[in-house]
Coordinates of C-alpha atoms (C1' of nucleotides) in Angstrom, one line a residue:
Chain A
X1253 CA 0.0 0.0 0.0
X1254 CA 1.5 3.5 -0.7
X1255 CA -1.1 5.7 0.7
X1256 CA -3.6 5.0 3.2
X1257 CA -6.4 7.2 2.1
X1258 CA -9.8 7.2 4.3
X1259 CA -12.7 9.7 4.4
X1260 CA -11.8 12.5 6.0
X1261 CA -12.9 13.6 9.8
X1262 CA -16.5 13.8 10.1
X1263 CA -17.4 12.7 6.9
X1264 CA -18.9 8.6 7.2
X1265 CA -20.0 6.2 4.6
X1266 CA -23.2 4.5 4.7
X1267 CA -22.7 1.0 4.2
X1268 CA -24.9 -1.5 2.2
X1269 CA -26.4 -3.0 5.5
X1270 CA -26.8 0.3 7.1
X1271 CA -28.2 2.0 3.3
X1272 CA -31.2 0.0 3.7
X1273 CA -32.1 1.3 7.2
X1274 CA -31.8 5.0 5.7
X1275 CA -34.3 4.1 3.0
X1276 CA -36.7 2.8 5.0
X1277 CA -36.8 6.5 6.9
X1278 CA -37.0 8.3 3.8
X1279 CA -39.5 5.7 2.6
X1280 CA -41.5 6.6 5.7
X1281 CA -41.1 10.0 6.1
X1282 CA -41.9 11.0 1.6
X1283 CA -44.7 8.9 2.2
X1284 CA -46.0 11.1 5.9
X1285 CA -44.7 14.2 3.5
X1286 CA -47.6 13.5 1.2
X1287 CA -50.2 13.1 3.0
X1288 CA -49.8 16.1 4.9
X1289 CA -49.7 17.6 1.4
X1290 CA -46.1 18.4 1.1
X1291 CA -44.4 18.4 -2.4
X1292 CA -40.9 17.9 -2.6
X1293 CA -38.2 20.5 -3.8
X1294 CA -34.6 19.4 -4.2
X1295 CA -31.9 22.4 -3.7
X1296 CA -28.3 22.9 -4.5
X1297 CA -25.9 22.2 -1.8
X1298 CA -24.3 25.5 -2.0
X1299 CA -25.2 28.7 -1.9
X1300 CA -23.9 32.7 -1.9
X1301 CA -22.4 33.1 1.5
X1302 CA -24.3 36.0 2.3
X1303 CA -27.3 34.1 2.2
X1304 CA -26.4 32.3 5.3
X1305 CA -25.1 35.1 7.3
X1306 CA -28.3 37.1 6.3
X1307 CA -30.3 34.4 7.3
X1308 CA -28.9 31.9 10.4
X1309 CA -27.1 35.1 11.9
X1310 CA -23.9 36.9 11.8
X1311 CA -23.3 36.4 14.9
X1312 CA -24.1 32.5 15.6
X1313 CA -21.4 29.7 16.1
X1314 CA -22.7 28.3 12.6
X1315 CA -21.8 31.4 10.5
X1316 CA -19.0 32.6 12.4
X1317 CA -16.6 29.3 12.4
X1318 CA -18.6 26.4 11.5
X1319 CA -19.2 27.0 7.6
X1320 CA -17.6 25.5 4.8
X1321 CA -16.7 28.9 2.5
X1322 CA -15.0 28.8 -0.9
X1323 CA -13.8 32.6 0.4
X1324 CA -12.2 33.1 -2.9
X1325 CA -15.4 32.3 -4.5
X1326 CA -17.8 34.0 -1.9
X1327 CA -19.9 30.3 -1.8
X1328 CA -20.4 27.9 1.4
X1329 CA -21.7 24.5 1.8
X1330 CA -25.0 25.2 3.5
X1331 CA -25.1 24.1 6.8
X1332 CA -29.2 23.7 7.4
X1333 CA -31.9 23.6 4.9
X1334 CA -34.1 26.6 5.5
X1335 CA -31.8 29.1 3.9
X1336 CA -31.6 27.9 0.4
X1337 CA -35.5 26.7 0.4
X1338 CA -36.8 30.1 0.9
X1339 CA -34.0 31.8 -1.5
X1340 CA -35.7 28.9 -3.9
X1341 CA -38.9 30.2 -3.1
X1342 CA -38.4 33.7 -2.9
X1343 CA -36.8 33.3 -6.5
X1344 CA -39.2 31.7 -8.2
X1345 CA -42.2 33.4 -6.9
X1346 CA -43.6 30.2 -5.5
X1347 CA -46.1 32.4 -3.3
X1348 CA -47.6 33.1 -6.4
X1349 CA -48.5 29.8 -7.1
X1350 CA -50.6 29.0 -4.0
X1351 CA -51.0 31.1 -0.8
X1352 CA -49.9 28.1 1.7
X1353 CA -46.8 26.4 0.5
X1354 CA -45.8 22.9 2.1
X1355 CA -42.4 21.8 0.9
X1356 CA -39.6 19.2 2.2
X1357 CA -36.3 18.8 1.0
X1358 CA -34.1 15.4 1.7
X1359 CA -30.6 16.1 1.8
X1360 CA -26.7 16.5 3.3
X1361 CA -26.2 19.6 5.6
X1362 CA -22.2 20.5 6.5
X1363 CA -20.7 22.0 9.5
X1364 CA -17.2 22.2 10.6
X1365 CA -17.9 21.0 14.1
X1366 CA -15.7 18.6 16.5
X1367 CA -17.5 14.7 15.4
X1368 CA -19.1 13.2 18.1
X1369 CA -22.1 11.2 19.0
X1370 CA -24.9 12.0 16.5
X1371 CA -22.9 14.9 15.4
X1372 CA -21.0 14.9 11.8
X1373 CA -19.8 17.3 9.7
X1374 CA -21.5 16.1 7.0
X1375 CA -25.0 15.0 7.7
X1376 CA -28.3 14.5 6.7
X1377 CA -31.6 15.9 7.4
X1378 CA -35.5 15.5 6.4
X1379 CA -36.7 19.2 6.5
X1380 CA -40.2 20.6 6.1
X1381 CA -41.5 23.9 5.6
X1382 CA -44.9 25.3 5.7
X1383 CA -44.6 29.1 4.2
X1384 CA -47.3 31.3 3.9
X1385 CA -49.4 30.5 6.7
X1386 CA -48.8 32.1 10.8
X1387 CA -52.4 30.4 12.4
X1388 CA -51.4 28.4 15.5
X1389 CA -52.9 25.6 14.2
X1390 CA -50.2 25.3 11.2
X1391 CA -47.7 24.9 13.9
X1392 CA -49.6 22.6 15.7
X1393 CA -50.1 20.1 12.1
X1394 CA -46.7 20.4 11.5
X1395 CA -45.7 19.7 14.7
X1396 CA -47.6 16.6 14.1
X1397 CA -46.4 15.6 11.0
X1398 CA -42.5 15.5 12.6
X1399 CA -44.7 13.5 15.5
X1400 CA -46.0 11.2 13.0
X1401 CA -42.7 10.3 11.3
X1402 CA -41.0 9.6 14.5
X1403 CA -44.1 7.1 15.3
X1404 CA -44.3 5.2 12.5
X1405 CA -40.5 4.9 12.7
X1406 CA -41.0 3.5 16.3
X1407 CA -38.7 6.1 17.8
X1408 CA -39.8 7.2 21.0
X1409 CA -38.9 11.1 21.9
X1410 CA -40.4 13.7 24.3
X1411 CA -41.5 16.8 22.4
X1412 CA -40.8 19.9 23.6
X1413 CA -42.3 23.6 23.0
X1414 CA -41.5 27.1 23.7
X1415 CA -42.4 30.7 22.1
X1416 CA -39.8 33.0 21.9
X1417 CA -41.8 35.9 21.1
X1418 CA -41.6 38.2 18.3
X1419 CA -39.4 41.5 17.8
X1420 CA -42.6 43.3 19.6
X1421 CA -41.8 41.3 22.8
X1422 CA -38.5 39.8 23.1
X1423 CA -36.3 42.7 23.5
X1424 CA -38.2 43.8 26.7
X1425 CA -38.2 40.0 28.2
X1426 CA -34.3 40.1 27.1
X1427 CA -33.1 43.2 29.2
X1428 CA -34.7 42.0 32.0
X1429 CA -33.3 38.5 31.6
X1430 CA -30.2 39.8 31.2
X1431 CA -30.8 42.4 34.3
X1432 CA -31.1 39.3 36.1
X1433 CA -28.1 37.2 35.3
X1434 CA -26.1 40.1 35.5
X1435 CA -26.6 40.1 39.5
X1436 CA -25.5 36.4 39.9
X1437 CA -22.5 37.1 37.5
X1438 CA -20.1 35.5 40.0
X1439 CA -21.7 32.3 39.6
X1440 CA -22.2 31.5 36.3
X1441 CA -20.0 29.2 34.0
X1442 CA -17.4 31.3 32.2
X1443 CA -19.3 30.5 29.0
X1444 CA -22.6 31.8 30.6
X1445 CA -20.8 34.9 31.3
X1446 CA -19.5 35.2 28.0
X1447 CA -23.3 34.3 26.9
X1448 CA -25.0 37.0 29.1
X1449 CA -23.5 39.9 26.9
X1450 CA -23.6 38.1 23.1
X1451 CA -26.7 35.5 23.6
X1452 CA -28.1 36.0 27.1
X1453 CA -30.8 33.5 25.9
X1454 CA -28.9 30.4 25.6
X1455 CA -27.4 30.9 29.4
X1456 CA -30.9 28.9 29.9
X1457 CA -30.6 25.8 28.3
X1458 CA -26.9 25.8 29.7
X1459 CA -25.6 22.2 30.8
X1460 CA -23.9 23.2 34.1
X1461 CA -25.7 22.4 37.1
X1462 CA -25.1 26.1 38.9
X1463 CA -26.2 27.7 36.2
X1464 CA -28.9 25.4 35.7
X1465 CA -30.2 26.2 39.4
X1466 CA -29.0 30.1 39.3
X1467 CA -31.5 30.2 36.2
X1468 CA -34.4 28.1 37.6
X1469 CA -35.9 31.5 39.5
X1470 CA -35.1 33.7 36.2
X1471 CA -37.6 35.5 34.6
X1472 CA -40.0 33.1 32.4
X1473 CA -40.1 34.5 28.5
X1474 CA -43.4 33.3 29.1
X1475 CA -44.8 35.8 31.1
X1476 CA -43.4 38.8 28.4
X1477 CA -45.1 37.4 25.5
X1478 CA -47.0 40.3 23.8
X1479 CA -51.1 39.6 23.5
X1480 CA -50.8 38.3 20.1
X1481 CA -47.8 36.0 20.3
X1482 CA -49.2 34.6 24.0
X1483 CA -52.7 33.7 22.0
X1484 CA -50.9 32.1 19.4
X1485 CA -49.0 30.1 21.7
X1486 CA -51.6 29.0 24.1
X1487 CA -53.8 27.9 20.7
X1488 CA -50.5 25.9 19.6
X1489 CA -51.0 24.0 23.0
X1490 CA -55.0 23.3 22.5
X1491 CA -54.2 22.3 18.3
X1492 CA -51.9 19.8 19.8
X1493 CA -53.9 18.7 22.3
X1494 CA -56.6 18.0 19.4
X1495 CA -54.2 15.9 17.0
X1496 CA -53.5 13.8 20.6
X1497 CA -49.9 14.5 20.4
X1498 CA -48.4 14.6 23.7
X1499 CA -45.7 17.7 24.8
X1500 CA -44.6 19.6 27.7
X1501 CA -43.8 23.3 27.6
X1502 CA -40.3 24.0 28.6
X1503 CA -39.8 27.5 29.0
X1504 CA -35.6 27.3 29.4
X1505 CA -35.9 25.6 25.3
X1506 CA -33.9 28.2 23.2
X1507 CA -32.6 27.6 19.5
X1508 CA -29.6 28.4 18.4
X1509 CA -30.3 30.3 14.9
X1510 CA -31.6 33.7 15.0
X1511 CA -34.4 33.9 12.7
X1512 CA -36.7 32.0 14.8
X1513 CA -39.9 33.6 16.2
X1514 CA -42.5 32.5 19.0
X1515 CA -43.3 28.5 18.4
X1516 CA -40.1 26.4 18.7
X1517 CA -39.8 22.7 19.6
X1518 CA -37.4 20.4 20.3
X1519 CA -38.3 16.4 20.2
X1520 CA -35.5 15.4 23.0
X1521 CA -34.6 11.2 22.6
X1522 CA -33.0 9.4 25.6
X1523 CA -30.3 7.3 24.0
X1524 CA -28.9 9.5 22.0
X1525 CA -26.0 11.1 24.1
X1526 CA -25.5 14.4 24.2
X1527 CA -26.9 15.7 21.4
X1528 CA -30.3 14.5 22.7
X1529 CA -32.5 16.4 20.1
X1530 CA -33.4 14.4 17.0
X1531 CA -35.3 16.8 15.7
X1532 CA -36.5 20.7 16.1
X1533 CA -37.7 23.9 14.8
X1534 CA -39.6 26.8 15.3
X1535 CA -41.2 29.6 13.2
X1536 CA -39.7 32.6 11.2
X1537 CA -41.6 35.2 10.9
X1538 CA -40.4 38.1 9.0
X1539 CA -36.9 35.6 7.6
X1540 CA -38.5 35.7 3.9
X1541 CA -39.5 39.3 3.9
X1542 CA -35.8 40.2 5.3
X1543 CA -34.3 37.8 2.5
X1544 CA -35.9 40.3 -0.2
X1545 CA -39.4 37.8 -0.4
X1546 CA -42.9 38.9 0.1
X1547 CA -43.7 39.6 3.8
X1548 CA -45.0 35.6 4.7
X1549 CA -44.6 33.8 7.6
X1550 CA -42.9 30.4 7.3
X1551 CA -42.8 27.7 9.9
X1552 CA -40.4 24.6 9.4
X1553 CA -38.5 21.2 11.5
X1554 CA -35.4 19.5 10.2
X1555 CA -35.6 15.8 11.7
X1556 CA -31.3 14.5 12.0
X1557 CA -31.1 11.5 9.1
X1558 CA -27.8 10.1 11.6
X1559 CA -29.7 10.5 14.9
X1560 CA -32.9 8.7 13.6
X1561 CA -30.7 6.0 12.5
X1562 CA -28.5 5.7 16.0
X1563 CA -32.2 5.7 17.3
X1564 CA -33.3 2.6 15.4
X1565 CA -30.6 0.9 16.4
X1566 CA -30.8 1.5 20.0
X1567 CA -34.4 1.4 20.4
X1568 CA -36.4 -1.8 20.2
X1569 CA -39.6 -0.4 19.0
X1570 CA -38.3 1.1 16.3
X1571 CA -37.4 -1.8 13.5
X1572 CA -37.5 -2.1 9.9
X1573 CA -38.4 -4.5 7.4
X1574 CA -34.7 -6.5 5.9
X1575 CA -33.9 -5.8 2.4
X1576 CA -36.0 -7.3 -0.4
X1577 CA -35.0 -11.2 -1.0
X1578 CA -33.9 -12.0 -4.3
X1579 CA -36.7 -14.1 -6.1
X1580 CA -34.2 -16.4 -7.8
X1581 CA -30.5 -17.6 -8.2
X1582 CA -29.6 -19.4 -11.2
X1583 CA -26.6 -21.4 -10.6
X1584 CA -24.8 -22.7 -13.7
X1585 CA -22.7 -25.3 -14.1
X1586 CA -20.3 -25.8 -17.5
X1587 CA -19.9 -23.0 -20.1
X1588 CA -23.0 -23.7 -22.4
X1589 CA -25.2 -23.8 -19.3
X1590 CA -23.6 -20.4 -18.0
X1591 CA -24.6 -18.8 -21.1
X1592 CA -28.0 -19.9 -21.4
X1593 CA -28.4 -18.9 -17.6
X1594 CA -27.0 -15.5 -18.2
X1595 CA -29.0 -14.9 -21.4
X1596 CA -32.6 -16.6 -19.1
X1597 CA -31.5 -14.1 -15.7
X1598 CA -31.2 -11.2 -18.2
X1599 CA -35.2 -12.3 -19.2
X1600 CA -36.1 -12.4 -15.6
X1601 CA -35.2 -9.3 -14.8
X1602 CA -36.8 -7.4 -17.5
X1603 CA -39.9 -8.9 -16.6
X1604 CA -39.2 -7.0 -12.9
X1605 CA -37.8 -9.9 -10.9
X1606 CA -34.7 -10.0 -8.8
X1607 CA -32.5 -12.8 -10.4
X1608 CA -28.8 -12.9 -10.1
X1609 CA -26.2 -15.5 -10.6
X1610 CA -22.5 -16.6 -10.7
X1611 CA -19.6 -15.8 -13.3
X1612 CA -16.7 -17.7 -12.0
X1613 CA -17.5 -21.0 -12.6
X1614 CA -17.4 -22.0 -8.8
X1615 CA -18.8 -25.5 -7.6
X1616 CA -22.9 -25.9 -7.1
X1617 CA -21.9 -26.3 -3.8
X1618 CA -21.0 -22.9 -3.2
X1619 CA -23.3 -21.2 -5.7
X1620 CA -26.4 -22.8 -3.7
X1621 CA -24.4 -21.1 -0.6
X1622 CA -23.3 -18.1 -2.4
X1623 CA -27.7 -17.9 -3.3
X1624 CA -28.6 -18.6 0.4
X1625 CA -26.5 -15.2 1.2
X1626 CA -28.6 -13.1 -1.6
X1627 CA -31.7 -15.0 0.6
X1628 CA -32.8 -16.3 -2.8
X1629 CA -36.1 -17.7 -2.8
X1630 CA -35.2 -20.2 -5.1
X1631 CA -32.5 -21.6 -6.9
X1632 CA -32.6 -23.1 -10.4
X1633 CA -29.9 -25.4 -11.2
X1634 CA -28.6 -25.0 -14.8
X1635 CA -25.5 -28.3 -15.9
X1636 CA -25.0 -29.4 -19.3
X1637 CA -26.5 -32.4 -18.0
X1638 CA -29.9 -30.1 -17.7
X1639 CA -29.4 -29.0 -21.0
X1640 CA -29.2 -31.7 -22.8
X1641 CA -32.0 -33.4 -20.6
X1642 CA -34.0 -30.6 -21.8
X1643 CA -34.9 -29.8 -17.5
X1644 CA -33.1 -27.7 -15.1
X1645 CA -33.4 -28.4 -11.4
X1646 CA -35.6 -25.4 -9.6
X1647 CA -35.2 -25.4 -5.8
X1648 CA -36.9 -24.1 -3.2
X1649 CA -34.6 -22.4 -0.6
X1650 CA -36.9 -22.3 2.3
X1651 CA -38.8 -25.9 2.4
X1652 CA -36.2 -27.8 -0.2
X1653 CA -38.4 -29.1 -2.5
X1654 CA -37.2 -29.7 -5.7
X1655 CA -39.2 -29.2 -8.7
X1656 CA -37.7 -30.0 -12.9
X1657 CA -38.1 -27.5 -15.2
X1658 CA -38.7 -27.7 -18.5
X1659 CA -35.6 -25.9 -21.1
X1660 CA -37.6 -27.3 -24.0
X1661 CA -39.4 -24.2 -24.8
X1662 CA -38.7 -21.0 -26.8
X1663 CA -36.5 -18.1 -24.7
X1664 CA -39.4 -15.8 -24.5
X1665 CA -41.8 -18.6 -22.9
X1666 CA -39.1 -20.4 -20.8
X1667 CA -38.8 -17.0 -18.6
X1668 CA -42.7 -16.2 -18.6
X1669 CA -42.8 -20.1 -17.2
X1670 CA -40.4 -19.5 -14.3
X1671 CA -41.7 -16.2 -13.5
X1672 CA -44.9 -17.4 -13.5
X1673 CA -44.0 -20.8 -11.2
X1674 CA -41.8 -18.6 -8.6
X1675 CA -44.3 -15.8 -7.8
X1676 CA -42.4 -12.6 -7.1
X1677 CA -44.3 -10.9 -4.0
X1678 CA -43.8 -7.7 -5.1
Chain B
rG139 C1' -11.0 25.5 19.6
rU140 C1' -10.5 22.6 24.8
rG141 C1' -10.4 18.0 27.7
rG142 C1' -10.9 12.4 28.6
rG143 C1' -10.6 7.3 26.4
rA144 C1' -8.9 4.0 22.5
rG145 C1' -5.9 2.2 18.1
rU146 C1' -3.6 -5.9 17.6
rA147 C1' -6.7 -10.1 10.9
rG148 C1' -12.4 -7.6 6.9
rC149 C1' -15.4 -7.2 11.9
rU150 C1' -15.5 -8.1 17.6
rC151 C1' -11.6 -8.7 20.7
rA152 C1' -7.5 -11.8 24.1
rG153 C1' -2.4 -10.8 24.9
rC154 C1' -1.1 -10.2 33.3
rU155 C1' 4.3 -7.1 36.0
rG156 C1' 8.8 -6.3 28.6
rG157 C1' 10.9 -12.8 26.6
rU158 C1' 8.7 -16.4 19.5
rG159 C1' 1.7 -12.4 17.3
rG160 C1' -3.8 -15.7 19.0
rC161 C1' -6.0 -24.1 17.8
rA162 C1' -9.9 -17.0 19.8
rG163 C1' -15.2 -15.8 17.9
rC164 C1' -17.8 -13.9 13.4
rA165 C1' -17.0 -13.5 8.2
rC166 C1' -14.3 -15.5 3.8
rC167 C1' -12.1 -19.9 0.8
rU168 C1' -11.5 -25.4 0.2
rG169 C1' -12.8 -30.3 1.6
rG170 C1' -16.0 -34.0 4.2
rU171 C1' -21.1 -34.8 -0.3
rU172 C1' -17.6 -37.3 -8.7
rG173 C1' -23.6 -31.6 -9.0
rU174 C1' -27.1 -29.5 -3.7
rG175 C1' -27.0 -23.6 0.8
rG176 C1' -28.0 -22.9 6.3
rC177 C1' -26.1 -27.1 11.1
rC178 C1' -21.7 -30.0 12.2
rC179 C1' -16.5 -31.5 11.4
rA180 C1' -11.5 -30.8 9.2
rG181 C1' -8.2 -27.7 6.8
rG182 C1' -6.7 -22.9 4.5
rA183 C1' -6.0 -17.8 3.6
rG184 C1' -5.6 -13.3 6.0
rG185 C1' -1.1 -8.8 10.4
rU186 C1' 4.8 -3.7 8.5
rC187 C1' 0.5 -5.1 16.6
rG188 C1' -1.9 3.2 13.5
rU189 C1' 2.9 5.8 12.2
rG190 C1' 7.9 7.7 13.5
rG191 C1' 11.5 8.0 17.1
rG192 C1' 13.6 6.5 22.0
rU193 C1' 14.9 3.0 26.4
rU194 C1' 16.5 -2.3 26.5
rC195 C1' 20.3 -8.1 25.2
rA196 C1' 14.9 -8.1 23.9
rA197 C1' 9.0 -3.7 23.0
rG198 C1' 2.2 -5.3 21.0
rU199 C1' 3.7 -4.4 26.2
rC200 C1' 7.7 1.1 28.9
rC201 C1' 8.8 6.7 27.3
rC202 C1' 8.1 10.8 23.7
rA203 C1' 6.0 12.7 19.3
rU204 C1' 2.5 12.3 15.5
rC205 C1' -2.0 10.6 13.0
rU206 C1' -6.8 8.5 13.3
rC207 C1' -11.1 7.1 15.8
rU208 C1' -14.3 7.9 19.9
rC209 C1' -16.9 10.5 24.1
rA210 C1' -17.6 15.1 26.4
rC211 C1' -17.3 20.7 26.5
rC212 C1' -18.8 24.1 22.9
rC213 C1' -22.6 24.1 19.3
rC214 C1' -26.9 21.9 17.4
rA215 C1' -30.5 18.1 13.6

RNA sequence: GUGGGAGUAGCUCAGCUGGUGGCAGCACCUGGUUGUGGCCCAGGAGGUCGUGGGUUCAAGUCCCAUCUCUCACCCCA
């Protein structure tokens, strides 16, 4: 070996036996998509970097150290969905096509963060988007929808919500918040006093156990909220208490992108380490109108592709069906029954069945073994001996029956036969 | 960016205080069955012990450096 070249730090392959795990959740989650109503919309992975400062915040971790930037070409790997779906729909006028957009987007996401746990620098999320529409009850189907997904996965999670007010009420509910820490300076974390002057907010949902109890007799945001933005919440509760989905207001839930306004949630999974959230969001009021769009109110959850798979794996309710069983291997044995095998596999497959076989001339022996690893359904055995007989041998892997098969027929018929006789499920 | 833990076969791992790399398990190949998978049995293949340096008669084992992975802080899906 000259060079030992592996993917680079934070960046993971998906293997074969894992790939069929990630279907399944997209599977799942394009079929929820749809019947909430959702149309899919695929995006480019990179974007003007001003987009993303604009948008996620100048002053967040994400934009100041965590993007990817081609600096000489003023471009960046985006690092969440949201962004480049409303610069689509701001571009092409999709407002004007309906007045309530619903939209997902399936895709990789990029962040130069330390790896850990659940945390990659490339990964993947299912995000949705509802733009257009700023009734409670929005949030609360939407809400539901990510709910939805997670149960028909089988992932258990506790959902989370919080409003963090709009630019009406927020800044008031800030100075005192920060009035308030500033008096117990002396106790906080060092980050949480670094916090209380650039994002007093997030000194809430801080980990240590001081600050944790320092911030317990804080003000609540919840008793700032502005008339209109405490209705809205309060209807977000009763919505969700209508669709029967089950949450718990925590009042300490920040986010950590700017542009989010009154709803956010958080569904929180045990299992999953630190980074406990396998999926969250919140509303934006006011984001499209600031990107140059038409002054609509958006509302939108990313659900973590990598989390949702860790979660499957660690949680016994949630399981998937295996991969697909091929429907038949043909196992040849001499050269002029290899060709006629390859030639009647080729048949089976444009007829929509899953028929492999061998090339390298290997014993039946382990060609039959070599079929029970595909879990072939059945195996039909192909020797000169066959052809000349004018019948191959077709076995059945599971009960080990063994039926003849007539090779005395035309190509076209001989493959309409076997298809017929093996029964592909689906 | 800051800490902790770990790197031995494709995978999971033994290898005690330095003394020849493991009949180890899974997986793979061959044979037991002149052409019949899974179970069993026998055999086989597979390694510069992450890399570089040092201590020593002798290093997988001790020391230093470095790389990688991992968990946590931070951040967040």
């Amino acid at each position: 070996m000259v060079l030992k070249i592996q993917a680079i730090q934070g960046f993971k392959d998906i293997l074969p036996g894992e790939a069929v795990c990630w279907q399944h959740i997209e599977q799942v989650a394009r079929d929820v998509f749809h019947r909430f109503g959702f149309s899919e919309i695929r995006l480019p992975m990179m974007e003007e970097t001003e987009l993303f400062a604009r948008s996620i915040g100048q002053a967040t971790d994400i934009v100041e150290k965590e993007m990817y930037t081609f600096a000489d070409k003023g471009i960046t790997l985006r690092p969440e969905a949201t962004a480049s779906l409303l610069r689509a729909f701001i571009e092409h006028s999709l407002h004007l096509l309906q007045p309530v957009q619903k939209l997902y987007t399936i895709g990789p996401m990029f962040r130069h963060e330390r790896p850990q746990k659940g945390r990659l620098r490339q990964f993947h999320q299912l995000d949705a988007e509802i733009i257009g529409a700023d009734e409670p009850e929005v949030d609360a189907e939407l809400i539901a929808m990510a709910d939805m997904i997670l149960a028909e996965l089988g992932i258990r999670t506790n959902l989370e919500i919080n409003s963090l007010g709009c630019p009406v009420c927020r800044p008031a509910f800030r100075q005192q918040l920060v009035a308030y820490l500033r008096r117990y300076t002396n106790e906080l974390c060092p980050d949480c006093r670094r916090r209380t002057g650039s994002n007093p907010l997030r000194v809430l949902d801080c980990k240590n156990r001081n600050c944790r109890k320092l911030v317990a007799d804080s003000p609540s945001i919840l008793d700032f909220l502005c008339p209109d933005c405490g209705r809205h919440f309060e209807a977000v509760g009763r919505s969700l208490e209508r669709l029967e989905v089950d949450f718990t207001v925590n009042r300490f839930m920040v986010r950590g992108l700017d542009y989010y306004t009154r709803t956010t949630f958080e569904f929180i999974a045990a299992d999953l380490g630190a980074q406990s959230a396998v999926g969250a969001g919140g509303r934006y009021d006011g984001l499209i109108e600031q990107l140059g769009g038409p002054p609509l109110s958006g509302i939108g959850f990313a659900l973590g592709m990598e989390r949702l798979v860790l979660l499957m794996q660690q949680q016994e309710t949630a399981r998937f069906s295996p991969p697909v069983r091929l429907d038949v291997f043909v196992a040849a044995l001499g050269r002029e029954a290899a060709g006629h095998s390859q030639a009647l596999v080729h048949r089976l497959r444009r007829q929509g069945l899953k028929a492999a076989m061998d090339h390298g001339g290997r014993s039946l022996k382990a060609q039959l073994k070599q079929a029970g690893r595909f879990d072939a359904r059945y195996a039909l055995i192909i020797g000169d001996n066959e052809l000349e007989r004018k019948s191959a041998v077709l076995r059945n892997m599971t009960d080990q029956q063994q039926t003849p098969f007539p090779l005395n027929l035309d190509a076209a018929e001989e493959s309409r036969r076997l298809a017929l006789l093996i029964q592909p499920t689906d």
